[in-house]
Tab-separated table of C-alpha atoms in Angstrom:
chain	number	residue	atom	x	y	z
A	1	MET	CA	10.368	-19.332	4.563
A	2	SER	CA	8.333	-19.117	1.182
A	3	PRO	CA	8.706	-20.742	-2.210
A	4	ILE	CA	9.711	-17.632	-3.869
A	5	ASP	CA	12.455	-14.802	-2.336
A	6	PRO	CA	10.823	-11.689	-1.974
A	7	ARG	CA	13.210	-10.125	-3.349
A	8	GLU	CA	12.908	-11.030	-6.628
A	9	LEU	CA	9.409	-9.129	-6.778
A	10	GLY	CA	10.876	-5.844	-6.107
A	11	HIS	CA	10.412	-3.491	-3.157
A	12	GLY	CA	8.781	-0.876	-5.346
A	13	LEU	CA	11.781	1.802	-4.214
A	14	THR	CA	12.846	3.769	-7.657
A	15	PRO	CA	16.151	5.442	-7.058
A	16	SER	CA	17.239	7.661	-10.785
A	17	GLY	CA	20.219	8.566	-11.898
A	18	SER	CA	23.504	9.255	-10.497
A	19	PHE	CA	24.895	11.170	-7.238
A	20	GLU	CA	26.926	13.944	-8.731
A	21	GLU	CA	30.894	15.328	-9.678
A	22	GLY	CA	31.271	15.700	-5.596
A	23	TYR	CA	28.484	14.623	-3.954
A	24	ARG	CA	29.765	13.031	-1.014
A	25	CYS	CA	28.340	10.851	1.751
A	26	VAL	CA	25.187	12.788	4.668
A	27	LYS	CA	27.176	11.062	7.734
A	28	CYS	CA	30.901	10.392	6.491
A	29	LYS	CA	31.714	12.393	3.706
A	30	TYR	CA	32.391	9.581	1.349
A	31	ASP	CA	33.309	10.505	-2.138
A	32	LEU	CA	29.911	9.019	-3.992
A	33	SER	CA	30.823	10.976	-7.269
A	34	GLY	CA	29.347	9.019	-10.177
A	35	LEU	CA	27.423	5.971	-8.264
A	36	PRO	CA	23.437	5.360	-8.537
A	37	GLN	CA	21.041	7.166	-6.729
A	38	GLY	CA	20.275	3.766	-5.232
A	39	THR	CA	23.814	3.144	-3.384
A	40	ILE	CA	23.816	2.783	-0.394
A	41	CYS	CA	27.661	4.238	1.039
A	42	PRO	CA	30.785	1.894	1.019
A	43	GLU	CA	32.396	3.184	3.833
A	44	CYS	CA	29.396	4.137	6.195
A	45	GLY	CA	25.970	2.072	5.415
A	46	THR	CA	24.072	4.885	5.004
A	47	ALA	CA	20.804	4.917	2.155
A	48	ASN	CA	21.954	8.797	0.501
A	49	SER	CA	18.659	9.286	-2.156
A	50	ARG	CA	15.074	10.384	-1.492
A	51	VAL	CA	13.510	7.072	-2.897
A	52	SER	CA	10.484	7.621	-4.599
A	53	TYR	CA	7.167	5.813	-4.368
A	54	ASP	CA	5.333	3.079	-6.819
A	55	LYS	CA	1.456	2.295	-6.286
A	56	LYS	CA	2.224	-1.459	-7.603
A	57	ARG	CA	4.584	-2.434	-4.386
A	58	GLY	CA	2.309	-4.339	-2.247
A	59	THR	CA	5.032	-6.731	-1.627
A	60	GLY	CA	6.170	-5.039	1.316
A	61	ILE	CA	4.753	-6.955	3.912
A	62	SER	CA	6.499	-10.306	2.548
A	63	ARG	CA	9.842	-8.377	3.349
A	64	ALA	CA	8.955	-7.407	6.800
A	65	PRO	CA	10.938	-9.423	9.717
A	66	ILE	CA	7.068	-11.305	11.014
A	67	GLU	CA	8.092	-9.573	14.904
A	68	TYR	CA	6.596	-7.034	13.297
A	69	VAL	CA	3.814	-7.941	11.337
A	70	ARG	CA	2.847	-9.392	14.592
A	71	THR	CA	2.864	-6.459	17.250
A	72	LEU	CA	1.330	-4.443	13.743
A	73	GLY	CA	-1.989	-6.385	14.057
A	74	LEU	CA	-2.741	-6.084	17.465
A	75	TRP	CA	-1.892	-2.261	16.399
A	76	LEU	CA	-4.695	-2.024	14.257
A	77	TRP	CA	-6.951	-4.082	16.447
A	78	LEU	CA	-6.773	-1.448	18.929
A	79	ALA	CA	-6.683	1.879	15.989
A	80	ALA	CA	-10.416	0.017	15.022
A	81	PHE	CA	-11.806	-0.870	17.746
A	82	ALA	CA	-11.254	2.200	19.834
A	83	LEU	CA	-12.177	4.388	16.940
A	84	ILE	CA	-15.680	2.673	17.011
A	85	GLY	CA	-15.397	2.932	21.101
A	86	THR	CA	-14.462	7.191	20.498
A	87	TRP	CA	-18.256	7.703	18.136
A	88	PHE	CA	-19.535	5.891	20.987
A	89	ALA	CA	-18.253	7.193	23.755
A	90	GLY	CA	-18.876	10.986	21.620
A	91	ALA	CA	-22.741	9.864	21.471
A	92	ILE	CA	-23.220	8.523	24.792
A	93	ALA	CA	-22.036	12.020	26.104
A	94	ALA	CA	-23.774	13.815	24.320
A	95	ILE	CA	-26.904	11.833	24.800
A	96	LEU	CA	-26.465	12.185	28.913
A	97	PRO	CA	-23.738	14.621	29.828
A	98	HIS	CA	-21.989	13.583	32.978
A	99	PRO	CA	-18.358	13.809	34.527
A	100	VAL	CA	-18.499	9.599	33.920
A	101	THR	CA	-18.971	9.319	30.346
A	102	PHE	CA	-16.928	12.733	29.357
A	103	GLY	CA	-13.975	10.479	31.166
A	104	LEU	CA	-14.905	7.185	28.773
A	105	ARG	CA	-14.892	9.846	25.948
A	106	LEU	CA	-11.183	10.745	27.329
A	107	VAL	CA	-10.413	7.586	28.133
A	108	VAL	CA	-11.648	6.484	24.782
A	109	ALA	CA	-9.613	8.710	22.984
A	110	GLY	CA	-6.623	7.899	24.527
A	111	GLY	CA	-6.355	4.761	23.375
A	112	TRP	CA	-7.240	5.454	19.551
A	113	ILE	CA	-4.418	8.327	19.533
A	114	ALA	CA	-1.873	5.396	21.249
A	115	ALA	CA	-2.849	2.811	18.345
A	116	VAL	CA	-2.555	5.510	15.717
A	117	TRP	CA	0.751	6.480	16.957
A	118	LEU	CA	1.847	2.407	17.410
A	119	ALA	CA	0.514	1.569	13.867
A	120	THR	CA	2.184	4.837	11.971
A	121	LYS	CA	5.663	3.633	13.101
A	122	PRO	CA	8.448	3.400	9.888
A	123	LYS	CA	7.707	0.418	8.407
A	124	PRO	CA	11.260	-2.540	8.336
A	125	ASP	CA	12.247	-3.992	5.184
A	126	ARG	CA	14.624	-7.252	6.485
A	127	PHE	CA	16.185	-7.538	3.251
A	128	ALA	CA	17.210	-3.282	2.496
A	129	PRO	CA	16.848	-1.622	6.719
A	130	GLY	CA	19.002	0.788	4.213
A	131	THR	CA	15.758	1.865	2.575
A	132	LYS	CA	12.593	4.210	3.605
A	133	ASP	CA	9.064	4.278	2.020
A	134	ALA	CA	8.047	7.926	0.369
A	135	PHE	CA	5.735	8.020	3.608
A	136	ASP	CA	7.290	7.086	6.474
A	137	ASP	CA	7.718	10.367	7.556
A	138	HIS	CA	7.963	11.049	10.700
A	139	ARG	CA	6.793	15.295	10.422
A	140	LEU	CA	4.101	13.907	8.395
A	141	ARG	CA	3.263	11.325	11.025
A	142	ILE	CA	4.075	13.210	14.616
A	143	ALA	CA	1.289	16.575	11.831
A	144	ALA	CA	-1.773	13.535	12.313
A	145	VAL	CA	-1.200	11.839	15.847
A	146	ALA	CA	-1.379	15.970	16.943
A	147	CYS	CA	-4.401	16.893	15.000
A	148	GLN	CA	-5.968	13.162	16.706
A	149	ALA	CA	-4.717	14.510	19.782
A	150	MET	CA	-6.702	17.450	19.630
A	151	TRP	CA	-9.825	15.408	20.658
A	152	LEU	CA	-9.136	15.230	23.438
A	153	VAL	CA	-8.817	18.774	23.907
A	154	SER	CA	-12.291	19.556	22.398
A	155	ILE	CA	-13.433	16.455	24.957
A	156	GLY	CA	-11.554	18.292	28.134
A	157	LEU	CA	-13.059	22.112	27.014
A	158	GLN	CA	-16.430	20.303	26.535
A	159	SER	CA	-16.115	18.998	29.317
A	160	ALA	CA	-14.911	22.360	31.717
A	161	ALA	CA	-18.024	23.981	30.272
A	162	TRP	CA	-20.200	21.589	31.034
A	163	PHE	CA	-19.675	23.102	34.387
A	164	MET	CA	-20.085	26.542	34.265
A	165	THR	CA	-22.465	28.695	34.741
A	166	ASN	CA	-21.857	31.958	33.052
A	167	GLN	CA	-23.078	31.570	29.639
A	168	ASP	CA	-20.517	33.307	28.084
A	169	VAL	CA	-17.542	31.464	28.939
A	170	ILE	CA	-19.972	28.197	28.278
A	171	ASN	CA	-19.429	29.941	24.766
A	172	VAL	CA	-15.752	30.583	24.270
A	173	LEU	CA	-15.604	26.643	25.771
A	174	MET	CA	-17.749	25.525	22.859
A	175	PHE	CA	-16.296	27.314	20.410
A	176	SER	CA	-12.834	26.101	21.463
A	177	ALA	CA	-13.894	23.231	21.278
A	178	GLY	CA	-15.243	23.402	17.912
A	179	LEU	CA	-11.819	24.905	16.681
A	180	ALA	CA	-10.502	22.363	18.411
A	181	ARG	CA	-12.400	19.070	16.891
A	182	THR	CA	-11.744	20.405	13.136
A	183	VAL	CA	-7.797	20.400	13.788
A	184	ALA	CA	-8.669	16.454	14.828
A	185	ALA	CA	-11.301	16.163	12.340
A	186	ALA	CA	-8.191	17.318	8.917
A	187	GLY	CA	-5.955	15.420	10.585
A	188	PHE	CA	-7.294	12.963	9.316
A	189	VAL	CA	-6.407	14.113	5.485
A	190	PRO	CA	-2.928	13.165	7.073
A	191	LEU	CA	-3.879	9.925	8.786
A	192	GLY	CA	-5.395	8.675	5.580
A	193	ILE	CA	-2.879	9.460	3.503
A	194	MET	CA	-0.606	6.837	6.254
A	195	LEU	CA	-3.228	4.528	6.056
A	196	ALA	CA	-3.833	4.153	2.940
A	197	SER	CA	0.199	3.389	1.841
A	198	LEU	CA	0.211	1.351	4.530
A	199	ALA	CA	-2.746	-0.626	2.769
A	200	ASN	CA	-0.712	0.171	-0.294
A	201	TRP	CA	2.415	-2.272	1.363
A	202	MET	CA	0.262	-4.563	2.729
A	203	GLY	CA	-1.822	-5.072	-1.243
A	204	ASP	CA	-4.825	-4.164	-0.111
A	205	ALA	CA	-5.887	-1.747	-2.887
A	206	GLU	CA	-9.982	-1.848	-1.374
A	207	ALA	CA	-8.522	-0.707	1.795
A	208	GLU	CA	-6.827	2.049	0.197
A	209	GLY	CA	-9.590	3.322	-1.139
A	210	ARG	CA	-11.987	2.785	1.612
A	211	CYS	CA	-8.525	4.919	3.856
A	212	GLN	CA	-8.762	8.315	1.624
A	213	ALA	CA	-12.497	8.733	0.717
A	214	ALA	CA	-13.262	8.075	4.780
A	215	SER	CA	-10.404	10.768	5.756
A	216	TRP	CA	-12.147	13.331	3.381
A	217	LEU	CA	-15.489	12.880	4.393
A	218	VAL	CA	-14.477	13.116	8.098
A	219	ALA	CA	-12.265	16.226	7.387
A	220	PHE	CA	-15.526	17.511	5.098
A	221	TYR	CA	-18.043	16.960	8.543
A	222	GLY	CA	-14.681	18.592	10.766
A	223	VAL	CA	-14.750	21.777	8.701
A	224	GLY	CA	-18.678	22.050	7.770
A	225	VAL	CA	-19.465	22.076	11.815
A	226	LEU	CA	-17.135	24.628	12.258
A	227	LEU	CA	-18.604	26.400	9.409
A	228	ALA	CA	-22.158	25.833	10.747
A	229	SER	CA	-21.009	27.055	14.369
A	230	VAL	CA	-20.435	30.797	12.271
A	231	VAL	CA	-22.916	31.623	9.789
A	232	GLY	CA	-25.848	30.502	11.099
A	233	PHE	CA	-28.096	28.942	7.904
A	234	ILE	CA	-25.383	26.068	6.735
A	235	GLY	CA	-26.761	25.127	10.188
A	236	ILE	CA	-29.421	23.371	7.481
A	237	PHE	CA	-26.710	20.994	5.844
A	238	TYR	CA	-25.463	19.799	10.560
A	239	VAL	CA	-27.030	16.253	9.650
A	240	LEU	CA	-25.205	16.013	6.561
A	241	PHE	CA	-22.107	16.868	8.235
A	242	TRP	CA	-22.173	14.089	10.901
A	243	ILE	CA	-23.638	11.754	8.279
A	244	ALA	CA	-20.454	12.033	6.770
A	245	TYR	CA	-18.222	11.768	9.736
A	246	LEU	CA	-20.420	8.325	10.141
A	247	ALA	CA	-19.737	7.083	7.360
A	248	GLY	CA	-16.397	8.362	7.712
A	249	VAL	CA	-15.793	6.561	10.917
A	250	ILE	CA	-17.522	3.109	9.233
A	251	MET	CA	-15.886	2.725	6.635
A	252	LEU	CA	-11.666	3.937	8.091
A	253	ALA	CA	-13.056	1.059	11.414
A	254	MET	CA	-13.411	-1.371	7.845
A	255	SER	CA	-10.174	-0.590	6.138
A	256	LEU	CA	-8.222	-1.201	9.938
A	257	PHE	CA	-10.699	-4.423	10.305
A	258	ALA	CA	-9.757	-5.277	7.377
A	259	LEU	CA	-5.946	-4.805	7.764
A	260	ALA	CA	-5.295	-6.795	11.419
A	261	ARG	CA	-6.794	-9.656	9.735
A	262	ALA	CA	-4.371	-8.952	6.886
A	263	ALA	CA	-1.600	-8.805	9.086
A	264	ASN	CA	-2.624	-11.630	11.335
A	265	TRP	CA	-3.377	-13.858	8.082
A	266	ALA	CA	0.485	-12.826	6.888
A	267	VAL	CA	1.667	-13.909	11.007
A	268	GLN	CA	-0.435	-17.541	10.553
A	269	ASN	CA	0.577	-17.758	6.546
A	270	ASN	CA	4.540	-17.602	8.256
A	271	LYS	CA	4.108	-19.906	11.083
A	272	HIS	CA	2.133	-22.843	8.128
A	273	LYS	CA	5.405	-22.443	6.508
A	274	ARG	CA	7.414	-22.616	9.420
A	275	VAL	CA	5.297	-25.948	10.177
A	276	VAL	CA	5.118	-27.373	6.646
A	277	SER	CA	8.818	-26.247	5.945
A	278	GLY	CA	10.588	-28.652	9.367
A	279	ARG	CA	7.714	-31.234	8.604
A	280	ARG	CA	9.436	-31.294	5.440
A	281	ALA	CA	12.791	-31.768	6.827
A	282	VAL	CA	11.460	-34.496	8.600
A	283	ILE	CA	9.619	-36.463	6.301
A	284	GLU	CA	13.173	-35.989	3.960
A	285	ARG	CA	15.562	-36.973	6.964
A	286	GLU	CA	13.221	-39.676	7.503
A	287	ARG	CA	13.309	-40.927	4.230
A	288	ALA	CA	17.526	-40.503	3.680
A	289	VAL	CA	17.926	-43.195	7.218
A	290	ALA	CA	15.315	-45.425	5.478
A	291	ALA	CA	17.057	-45.244	1.888
A	292	GLU	CA	20.043	-45.577	4.380
A	293	ALA	CA	19.049	-48.787	5.957
A	294	GLN	CA	18.106	-50.055	2.769
A	295	LEU	CA	21.903	-49.749	1.495
A	296	GLU	CA	23.282	-51.500	3.944
A	297	ASP	CA	20.610	-53.871	3.881
A	298	ARG	CA	21.376	-54.626	0.120
A	299	LEU	CA	25.014	-54.407	0.903
A	300	ALA	CA	25.086	-57.131	3.723
A	301	ALA	CA	22.616	-59.422	1.566
A	302	ILE	CA	25.626	-59.250	-1.440
A	303	ASP	CA	28.113	-59.647	1.066
A	304	ALA	CA	26.198	-62.887	2.879
A	305	GLY	CA	25.983	-63.837	-0.326
A	306	ASP	CA	29.529	-64.284	-2.049
A	307	ARG	CA	30.992	-65.636	1.354
A	308	ALA	CA	28.851	-68.715	0.570
A	309	ARG	CA	29.264	-68.752	-3.132
A	310	ALA	CA	33.445	-69.077	-1.573
A	311	GLY	CA	32.758	-71.579	0.945
A	312	ARG	CA	30.976	-73.674	-2.180
A	313	ASP	CA	33.567	-73.272	-4.412
A	314	GLY	CA	36.951	-72.771	-2.799
A	315	VAL	CA	37.876	-69.866	-4.501
A	316	PRO	CA	36.937	-66.394	-3.011
A	317	ARG	CA	34.544	-64.294	-5.018
A	318	ASP	CA	36.538	-61.643	-4.702
A	319	VAL	CA	39.302	-63.116	-6.130
A	320	PRO	CA	39.972	-62.987	-9.980
A	321	VAL	CA	41.710	-66.355	-11.008
A	322	PRO	CA	44.646	-65.597	-13.502
A	323	LYS	CA	43.643	-67.451	-16.904
A	324	SER	CA	45.978	-69.058	-18.486
A	325	HIS	CA	47.338	-68.483	-21.795
A	326	THR	CA	49.816	-71.611	-21.983
A	327	ILE	CA	50.102	-73.837	-25.147
A	328	ASP	CA	51.185	-77.328	-24.303
A	329	ARG	CA	51.757	-79.553	-27.335
A	330	GLY	CA	53.255	-82.399	-25.390
A	331	ASP	CA	57.345	-83.018	-24.458
A	332	GLY	CA	59.721	-82.359	-27.679
A	333	THR	CA	57.072	-80.197	-29.988
A	334	GLN	CA	59.141	-77.203	-30.709
A	335	PRO	CA	54.922	-75.057	-31.521
A	336	TYR	CA	57.207	-72.621	-34.023
A	337	GLU	CA	59.654	-74.251	-35.250
A	338	VAL	CA	59.957	-74.351	-39.009
A	339	LYS	CA	60.565	-77.153	-40.754
A	340	ASP	CA	63.000	-77.277	-44.434
A	341	GLU	CA	60.924	-78.112	-47.169
């Protein structure tokens, strides 16, 4: 598929040292004493060592199964559009509070959470199935998605407050919604780490930096809004908090779009290589058939010429004519006779 085997480029997994004396496989208890920590258990194939993360990896996407890359592109497109839709739905609900707009926010936020869960799926490696990226930690993934699920809680509490008439209850619901929103915004930090890792895995350094910056901007918005609801004078910075949130959303959406395009490019590039390699195989096969036919024609022409010359000379061309070594000097001649002087 590729003119260069991706295994020659390295995969960024750099185990160090050797297993200590008496170390056994975590699964089958096979003795791995003295073996390098990058060695997969020869008995059951389990990877026993945690691998370190190489900042210059960037070739992971060339090592992943193409089906995973194709679905990853779809998840990233969904995440990008859902993120933008979440912001627009929130703005519409703030201007026109209504059960319909609240329901729209819930639907879009649910799509965002589902997209985040799918896009942060552990990245496979078809050349080294037993290895794992350092940031593909299920605890980090669960923390990121669980925090994003707090957007649903925040929207639900805000919707419930709209239907209430008791001001005290409204204040409690809105404060609880603010807490949930703060947790959700803080969840962009682990999410940004995972998306930055994905960008690095795909070799996009710009998207990696934008994911990190966007995560901190959104987290700054969440903390700032919470503090503004508790400490009155901080409210003068409320506009600044919203600007940070808007900038973070835009930067993160741009990164998701860039990563989605990169995944689509990888799929198209793989398809192009397959088509080119298939056409090359067809051309080479046609050339081989033509060369074989040409060789047969030349052999047939040579054989026809030999038969024509054989008919003209009366001697087949492939039958050698023996040369005579007899010296005939006439009757009574002794060629080796020695005469006396």
